[in-house]
Coordinates of C-alpha atoms in Angstrom, one line a residue:
M226 CA -37.5 55.5 68.9
F227 CA -34.4 56.4 66.8
L228 CA -31.0 57.1 68.3
T229 CA -29.6 60.6 68.0
P230 CA -26.0 61.2 67.0
T231 CA -25.2 62.4 70.5
Q232 CA -26.1 59.0 72.1
P233 CA -23.2 56.8 73.1
D234 CA -24.5 53.7 71.1
V235 CA -23.6 55.3 67.8
I236 CA -20.2 54.2 66.3
S237 CA -18.3 55.4 63.1
V238 CA -17.9 53.3 60.0
S239 CA -14.2 53.1 60.6
T240 CA -14.8 51.7 64.1
L241 CA -17.2 49.1 62.7
N242 CA -14.8 48.0 60.0
R243 CA -12.0 47.8 62.5
M244 CA -14.2 45.6 64.8
A245 CA -15.1 43.4 61.9
R246 CA -11.4 43.0 60.9
D247 CA -10.4 42.1 64.5
L248 CA -13.2 39.5 64.6
L249 CA -12.1 38.0 61.3
E250 CA -8.4 37.9 62.1
A251 CA -9.0 36.5 65.6
G252 CA -11.7 34.1 64.7
L253 CA -10.4 32.4 61.5
P254 CA -6.9 30.8 61.4
A255 CA -4.7 30.9 58.3
V256 CA -6.0 28.2 56.0
W257 CA -5.2 26.7 52.6
I258 CA -7.8 27.6 49.9
G259 CA -8.0 26.4 46.3
G260 CA -9.5 28.1 43.3
E261 CA -9.0 30.0 40.1
I262 CA -7.3 33.3 39.7
S263 CA -9.4 36.0 38.0
N264 CA -9.4 39.8 37.8
L265 CA -5.6 39.8 38.2
T266 CA -3.8 43.1 38.6
L267 CA 0.0 43.4 38.9
A268 CA 0.6 46.8 40.3
A269 CA 3.7 48.9 39.6
S270 CA 4.7 48.5 43.3
G271 CA 5.1 44.7 42.7
H272 CA 2.0 43.8 44.7
A273 CA -0.6 41.4 43.1
Y274 CA -4.4 41.9 43.5
F275 CA -6.8 39.2 42.2
S276 CA -10.0 37.3 43.0
L277 CA -10.0 33.6 43.9
K278 CA -13.1 31.9 42.7
D279 CA -14.8 28.6 42.2
S280 CA -18.0 27.6 40.5
S281 CA -20.3 29.5 42.9
A282 CA -18.3 32.1 44.9
Q283 CA -15.3 34.4 44.9
I284 CA -13.2 36.4 47.3
R285 CA -10.7 39.3 46.9
C286 CA -7.0 38.5 47.5
V287 CA -3.8 40.6 47.9
M288 CA -0.3 39.3 47.8
F289 CA 2.5 41.7 48.6
R290 CA 5.7 42.0 46.6
Q291 CA 8.1 40.3 48.9
R292 CA 5.9 37.2 49.4
L293 CA 5.2 37.0 45.6
A294 CA 8.9 37.1 44.8
A295 CA 9.6 34.4 47.4
V296 CA 7.3 31.8 45.7
G297 CA 9.0 32.4 42.3
L298 CA 5.7 31.8 40.4
R299 CA 4.3 34.0 37.7
L300 CA 0.6 34.5 38.2
A301 CA -1.7 34.4 35.2
E302 CA -5.4 34.8 34.6
G303 CA -7.3 31.5 34.9
M304 CA -4.5 29.8 36.8
Q305 CA -5.6 27.1 39.3
V306 CA -3.7 27.7 42.6
E307 CA -3.7 26.8 46.2
L308 CA -2.9 29.7 48.6
K309 CA -2.5 30.1 52.3
G310 CA -3.4 33.4 54.0
T311 CA -5.2 35.3 56.7
V312 CA -8.9 36.3 56.3
T313 CA -9.1 40.1 57.0
L314 CA -11.0 43.2 56.0
Y315 CA -9.6 46.3 54.2
E316 CA -11.0 49.1 56.4
A317 CA -10.8 51.9 53.8
R318 CA -13.4 50.2 51.5
G319 CA -14.9 47.6 53.7
D320 CA -13.6 44.8 51.4
Y321 CA -13.6 41.3 52.7
Q322 CA -10.3 39.8 51.4
I323 CA -7.4 37.3 52.0
N324 CA -3.9 38.5 52.8
V325 CA -1.9 35.8 51.0
A326 CA 1.2 34.5 52.7
T327 CA 2.2 31.8 50.2
L328 CA 0.9 30.3 47.0
R329 CA 1.5 27.3 44.8
A330 CA 0.1 25.8 41.6
A331 CA -2.9 23.5 42.3
G332 CA -2.1 19.8 42.7
L333 CA 1.6 20.4 43.4
G334 CA 1.3 21.1 47.1
R335 CA 3.5 18.2 48.1
L336 CA 6.3 19.2 45.8
F337 CA 6.1 22.8 46.7
E338 CA 6.2 22.0 50.4
A339 CA 9.2 19.8 49.9
F340 CA 10.8 22.6 47.8
E341 CA 10.2 25.1 50.5
R342 CA 11.5 22.9 53.3
L343 CA 14.8 22.1 51.4
K344 CA 15.2 25.7 50.4
A345 CA 14.8 26.9 54.0
R346 CA 17.2 24.2 55.4
L347 CA 19.9 24.9 52.8
A348 CA 19.6 28.7 53.3
A349 CA 20.0 28.2 57.0
E350 CA 23.3 26.2 56.3
G351 CA 24.5 29.2 54.2
L352 CA 24.5 27.5 50.8
F353 CA 22.7 30.5 49.3
D354 CA 25.0 33.1 51.0
E355 CA 25.8 35.8 48.4
T356 CA 29.3 36.4 50.0
K357 CA 30.2 32.8 48.9
K358 CA 29.3 33.4 45.2
R359 CA 32.4 33.2 43.0
P360 CA 32.8 35.6 40.1
I361 CA 32.3 34.3 36.6
P362 CA 35.5 34.6 34.4
A363 CA 35.1 37.2 31.7
H364 CA 37.3 35.3 29.2
P365 CA 37.2 31.5 30.1
R366 CA 39.7 29.3 28.4
A367 CA 37.1 26.4 28.2
I368 CA 33.4 26.1 29.0
G369 CA 31.8 23.0 30.5
I370 CA 28.1 22.0 30.0
V371 CA 26.2 19.5 32.3
T372 CA 23.1 18.4 30.5
S373 CA 21.6 15.7 28.3
P374 CA 23.1 15.2 24.8
A375 CA 19.6 14.9 23.4
A376 CA 18.3 18.1 25.2
A377 CA 17.2 21.0 23.1
A378 CA 18.9 23.2 25.7
L379 CA 22.3 21.8 24.6
R380 CA 21.7 22.9 21.0
D381 CA 20.7 26.4 22.1
V382 CA 23.8 26.7 24.3
V383 CA 26.2 25.4 21.7
S384 CA 24.8 27.6 18.9
T385 CA 25.0 30.7 21.2
L386 CA 28.6 29.9 22.2
K387 CA 29.5 29.3 18.5
R388 CA 28.0 32.6 17.5
R389 CA 29.5 34.6 20.4
A390 CA 32.9 33.0 21.0
P391 CA 33.7 30.3 18.4
A392 CA 37.3 30.0 19.6
I393 CA 36.5 28.8 23.1
P394 CA 36.4 25.0 23.4
V395 CA 33.2 23.5 24.9
I396 CA 33.3 20.2 26.9
L397 CA 30.1 18.2 27.5
Y398 CA 29.5 16.2 30.7
P399 CA 26.5 14.1 29.6
T400 CA 23.8 13.2 32.0
P401 CA 20.1 12.5 32.0
V402 CA 18.2 15.6 33.3
Q403 CA 14.8 13.9 33.9
G404 CA 13.5 10.6 35.3
E405 CA 14.4 8.1 38.0
G406 CA 18.0 8.6 39.4
S407 CA 18.7 11.7 37.2
A408 CA 19.5 13.9 40.2
Q409 CA 22.3 11.6 41.3
K410 CA 23.7 11.4 37.8
I411 CA 23.6 15.2 37.5
A412 CA 25.5 15.5 40.8
D413 CA 28.1 12.9 39.5
A414 CA 28.6 14.8 36.3
I415 CA 29.2 18.0 38.3
R416 CA 31.8 16.2 40.5
V417 CA 33.5 14.8 37.4
A418 CA 33.9 18.3 35.9
G419 CA 35.3 19.6 39.2
Q420 CA 37.8 16.7 39.4
R421 CA 39.0 17.1 35.9
A422 CA 39.5 20.9 36.2
E423 CA 39.6 21.3 32.5
V424 CA 37.1 24.2 32.2
D425 CA 37.0 27.6 33.8
V426 CA 33.2 27.8 34.2
L427 CA 30.4 25.2 34.2
I428 CA 26.9 25.5 32.9
V429 CA 24.2 23.3 34.4
C430 CA 21.1 23.5 32.2
R431 CA 18.0 22.0 30.6
G432 CA 14.9 23.4 28.9
G433 CA 11.6 24.4 30.4
G434 CA 8.9 22.0 31.7
S435 CA 6.6 21.3 34.6
I436 CA 7.7 21.2 38.2
E437 CA 7.9 17.4 37.9
D438 CA 10.1 17.7 34.9
L439 CA 12.5 20.1 36.6
W440 CA 12.4 18.3 40.0
A441 CA 15.9 16.7 39.6
F442 CA 17.3 20.2 40.0
N443 CA 15.5 20.6 43.3
E444 CA 17.2 17.6 44.9
E445 CA 19.6 18.1 47.8
V446 CA 22.4 15.9 46.1
V447 CA 22.5 18.3 43.2
A448 CA 22.6 21.4 45.4
R449 CA 25.5 20.0 47.5
A450 CA 27.4 19.0 44.4
I451 CA 27.2 22.6 43.1
A452 CA 28.1 24.0 46.5
T453 CA 31.3 21.9 46.7
C454 CA 32.3 22.3 43.0
P455 CA 35.6 24.1 42.7
I456 CA 34.5 25.6 39.4
P457 CA 32.1 28.6 39.2
V458 CA 28.7 27.2 38.2
V459 CA 26.0 29.0 36.2
S460 CA 22.4 27.6 36.4
G461 CA 20.3 27.8 33.3
V462 CA 17.3 25.6 34.1
G463 CA 13.9 26.1 32.6
H464 CA 12.3 29.3 31.6
E465 CA 12.7 32.8 33.2
T466 CA 9.7 32.1 35.5
D467 CA 11.0 28.7 36.7
F468 CA 13.0 28.6 40.0
T469 CA 14.9 25.6 41.3
I470 CA 17.2 24.9 44.2
C471 CA 20.0 24.8 41.7
D472 CA 19.4 28.5 40.9
F473 CA 19.9 29.5 44.5
V474 CA 23.0 27.5 45.1
A475 CA 24.8 28.3 41.8
D476 CA 27.2 31.2 41.6
L477 CA 25.0 32.8 39.0
R478 CA 21.4 32.2 37.8
A479 CA 20.5 32.7 34.1
P480 CA 16.9 32.9 33.1
T481 CA 17.3 30.3 30.3
P482 CA 20.0 28.0 28.9
T483 CA 20.7 30.6 26.1
G484 CA 21.0 33.3 28.8
A485 CA 23.6 31.1 30.6
A486 CA 25.6 30.8 27.4
E487 CA 25.5 34.5 27.0
R488 CA 26.6 35.1 30.6
V489 CA 29.7 32.9 30.4
S490 CA 31.0 33.9 26.9
P491 CA 32.3 37.2 25.7
S492 CA 30.5 38.6 22.7
R493 CA 32.5 38.2 19.5
E494 CA 31.0 41.3 18.0
Q495 CA 31.7 43.3 21.2
M496 CA 35.3 42.0 21.3
L497 CA 35.8 42.9 17.6
S498 CA 34.3 46.4 18.3
Q499 CA 36.7 46.8 21.2
V500 CA 39.6 45.6 19.1
D501 CA 38.7 48.1 16.4
L502 CA 38.4 50.9 18.9
A503 CA 41.8 49.9 20.4
R504 CA 43.3 49.8 16.8
R505 CA 42.0 53.3 16.1
R506 CA 43.3 54.6 19.4
L507 CA 46.7 53.0 18.6
E508 CA 46.8 54.5 15.2
R509 CA 46.1 58.0 16.6
A510 CA 48.7 57.5 19.3
L511 CA 51.3 56.3 16.7
S512 CA 50.5 59.3 14.5
R513 CA 51.0 61.7 17.4
L514 CA 54.2 60.0 18.3
M515 CA 55.5 60.2 14.7
T516 CA 54.7 63.9 14.6
D517 CA 56.4 64.6 17.9
K518 CA 59.5 62.6 16.9
T519 CA 59.7 64.3 13.5
Q520 CA 59.7 67.7 15.2
Q521 CA 62.2 66.6 17.7
L522 CA 64.4 65.3 14.8
D523 CA 64.2 68.6 13.1
Y524 CA 65.2 70.4 16.2
L525 CA 68.1 68.2 16.9
S526 CA 69.3 68.4 13.3
R527 CA 69.5 72.2 13.6
R528 CA 71.7 71.7 16.7
L529 CA 73.9 69.2 14.9
A530 CA 77.5 70.6 14.4
H531 CA 80.7 69.3 12.6
P532 CA 82.8 67.0 14.8
G533 CA 85.9 69.2 14.2
Q534 CA 84.0 72.2 15.6
K535 CA 83.0 70.3 18.6
L536 CA 86.6 69.1 19.2
A537 CA 87.9 72.7 18.9
L538 CA 85.3 74.0 21.3
Q539 CA 86.1 71.2 23.7
A540 CA 89.9 71.9 23.4
E541 CA 89.2 75.6 24.3
R542 CA 87.1 74.6 27.3
L543 CA 89.8 72.1 28.4
A544 CA 92.5 74.8 28.2
A545 CA 90.4 77.3 30.2
T546 CA 89.7 74.6 32.7
R547 CA 93.4 73.8 33.0
R548 CA 94.2 77.5 33.6
R549 CA 91.5 77.8 36.3
L550 CA 92.8 74.7 37.9
A551 CA 96.4 76.0 38.0
L552 CA 95.3 79.3 39.5
L553 CA 93.1 77.5 42.1
A554 CA 96.0 75.2 43.0
E555 CA 98.4 78.2 43.5
A556 CA 95.8 80.1 45.6
R557 CA 95.2 77.1 47.8
L558 CA 99.0 76.5 48.2
A559 CA 99.5 80.2 49.2
G560 CA 96.7 80.0 51.7
A561 CA 98.1 76.8 53.2
R562 CA 101.5 78.5 53.6
R563 CA 100.0 81.4 55.4
S564 CA 98.1 79.1 57.7
L565 CA 101.3 77.2 58.4
S566 CA 103.2 80.4 59.3
V567 CA 100.4 81.5 61.7
A568 CA 100.4 78.1 63.4
E569 CA 104.1 78.1 63.7
A570 CA 104.2 81.6 65.4
R571 CA 101.4 80.5 67.7
L572 CA 103.3 77.3 68.6
V573 CA 106.4 79.3 69.4
R574 CA 104.4 81.6 71.7
Q575 CA 102.9 78.6 73.5
R576 CA 106.2 76.7 73.9
P577 CA 106.8 76.1 77.7
R578 CA 109.8 77.6 79.7
P579 CA 110.9 75.3 82.6
S580 CA 112.8 77.9 84.6
D581 CA 109.9 80.4 84.6
T582 CA 107.5 77.7 85.5
A583 CA 109.7 76.6 88.5
R584 CA 109.9 80.2 89.8
E585 CA 106.2 80.6 89.5
L586 CA 105.7 77.3 91.4
D587 CA 108.0 78.5 94.2
R588 CA 106.1 81.8 94.5
L589 CA 102.8 80.0 94.6
G590 CA 104.1 77.6 97.3
H591 CA 105.2 80.4 99.6
S592 CA 101.9 82.2 99.2
L593 CA 100.0 79.0 100.0
R594 CA 102.0 78.3 103.2
R595 CA 101.5 81.9 104.4
A596 CA 97.8 81.7 103.7
M597 CA 97.6 78.3 105.6
L598 CA 99.4 79.7 108.6
E599 CA 97.2 82.8 108.8
R600 CA 94.0 80.7 108.5
L601 CA 95.3 78.3 111.2
N602 CA 96.0 81.1 113.6
R603 CA 92.6 82.6 113.1
R604 CA 91.1 79.2 113.8
R605 CA 93.1 78.8 117.0
L606 CA 92.1 82.2 118.3
A607 CA 88.4 81.4 117.6
L608 CA 88.8 78.1 119.4
A609 CA 90.2 79.8 122.5
Q610 CA 87.3 82.2 122.5
Y611 CA 84.8 79.4 122.2
E612 CA 86.5 77.5 125.1
A613 CA 86.4 80.5 127.4
T614 CA 82.7 80.9 126.6
L615 CA 82.0 77.3 127.4
V616 CA 83.8 77.5 130.7
A617 CA 81.9 80.6 131.7
L618 CA 78.6 78.9 130.9
N619 CA 79.4 75.6 132.6
P620 CA 77.0 74.9 135.5
E621 CA 79.8 73.1 137.4
A622 CA 81.8 76.3 137.5
V623 CA 78.8 78.0 139.2
L624 CA 78.5 75.2 141.7
S625 CA 82.2 75.4 142.6
R626 CA 81.5 78.9 143.9
G627 CA 79.1 77.5 146.6
Y628 CA 75.8 77.5 144.7
A629 CA 73.4 74.5 144.6
I630 CA 70.7 73.2 142.1
V631 CA 67.4 72.1 143.6
E632 CA 66.0 69.2 141.6
K633 CA 62.4 68.1 142.1
A634 CA 61.3 64.4 142.1
D635 CA 60.8 64.4 138.3
G636 CA 64.4 65.6 137.8
S637 CA 63.6 69.2 136.7
A638 CA 65.3 72.1 138.4
A639 CA 63.2 74.4 140.6
K640 CA 63.3 78.0 139.6
S641 CA 61.2 79.6 142.3
P642 CA 59.8 78.7 145.8
G643 CA 56.3 78.6 144.4
E644 CA 57.1 75.5 142.6
L645 CA 57.8 73.6 145.8
R646 CA 55.3 72.0 148.2
Q647 CA 55.4 71.7 152.0
G648 CA 57.2 68.5 152.9
E649 CA 58.3 67.8 149.3
R650 CA 61.6 65.8 149.0
V651 CA 64.1 67.4 146.7
T652 CA 67.7 66.8 145.7
L653 CA 70.4 69.3 146.2
R654 CA 73.1 69.1 143.5
L655 CA 76.5 70.6 144.8
A656 CA 79.9 71.0 143.3
E657 CA 81.2 67.8 144.9
G658 CA 78.1 65.6 145.0
Q659 CA 74.4 65.7 146.0
T660 CA 72.2 65.3 149.0
Q661 CA 68.5 65.0 149.9
A662 CA 66.4 67.7 151.7
L663 CA 62.7 68.3 152.8
I664 CA 61.0 71.5 152.1
D665 CA 59.8 73.3 155.3
H666 CA 57.9 76.5 155.0
P667 CA 57.3 78.2 158.5
D668 CA 53.6 78.4 159.1
G669 CA 53.0 76.9 155.6
A670 CA 54.0 80.2 154.0
Q671 CA 56.5 80.6 151.2
Q672 CA 59.7 82.2 152.3
T673 CA 61.6 84.6 150.2
L674 CA 65.3 84.8 150.8
P675 CA 66.6 88.4 151.1
F676 CA 69.4 89.3 148.8

């Protein structure tokens, strides 16, 4: 019996491919695989698509741009490689493929692993930090080269420098660039160049070769010598596709030794062109300046007069100035005289008269004494009124007329019989002393005195 589309056991192609991909990625770990590259396609995006095959089978592979750039290896048809990646499935087409993480030339796994380990460690220490890269001088006074005297790279560099900048001296720091102990000798040559400080820029170079041939430039001793060198260093090791540790540490990487020479030297033709351009600009500027100065000279020549005329004109101006100065001096003198007369009259009016002042002082003294006596009398009268009022309001005066004040036990004065209780002890305050009394109400009733 066939399943109908409505039954729950039916799945889509996308679901099947996704399940297969999950099984592949979960069931197979990342492995190293060796084989030959075929059907290579380098996409415009920078990704690489190829097949990895052996004598009896093949598998599709994809390596994305960032990972391809990190290995620094140019892929080619028929190249024998070793790659590490994850086995997966491209769902859109159902293609079984390998997602490549890293790749190396076949047979060089040990060297590539050592290269990657050192590269990672030095990068972690900051030796590749772009912020530490020093600028290459545009017009160096002298150029240093660290390479072998027998290297073809030296001839290429020297011929390029001779063609581009023949006036700049070149100093060679000879060293073997291949073989046993060459890495230490390269590092020593770099240190010697830094100690002598006789060049403005240093080229470390050699021609192309296999990874074994270039391995001296992948040694840590060379990398640290470049990092500590006080002179800017340009690396020109191998061909454009070759990458070494030296390239990452140097202040600038050139694709070839010839490229390194071009990077450190100004172009003679370009400089001559710039000089010619500057000469033409200078000629135009001088021509404009001469034209302007000629016109200015013509203008000034028309304004030029005979010295006698200038002297006569200056004499007239001097006489007119003298007359204006005399008139101004007279006007200022007259004004000063008028101001002096006004000040003198004002001073006369303000001059003090002792007799008038004495009479005024006597008058003011009499007025002050009268005012003080009147105010004192008013104060005395008011005081007498206040005294009479106090005497009238004094409780002692009331008591002297035979009245008494009834004080309760708490010291307050009783104001009505209702405030007193039967048998309560009270104090009677009289004019000449005080006495005690008990409250007695006949039949317990309050008594009201008739008045």
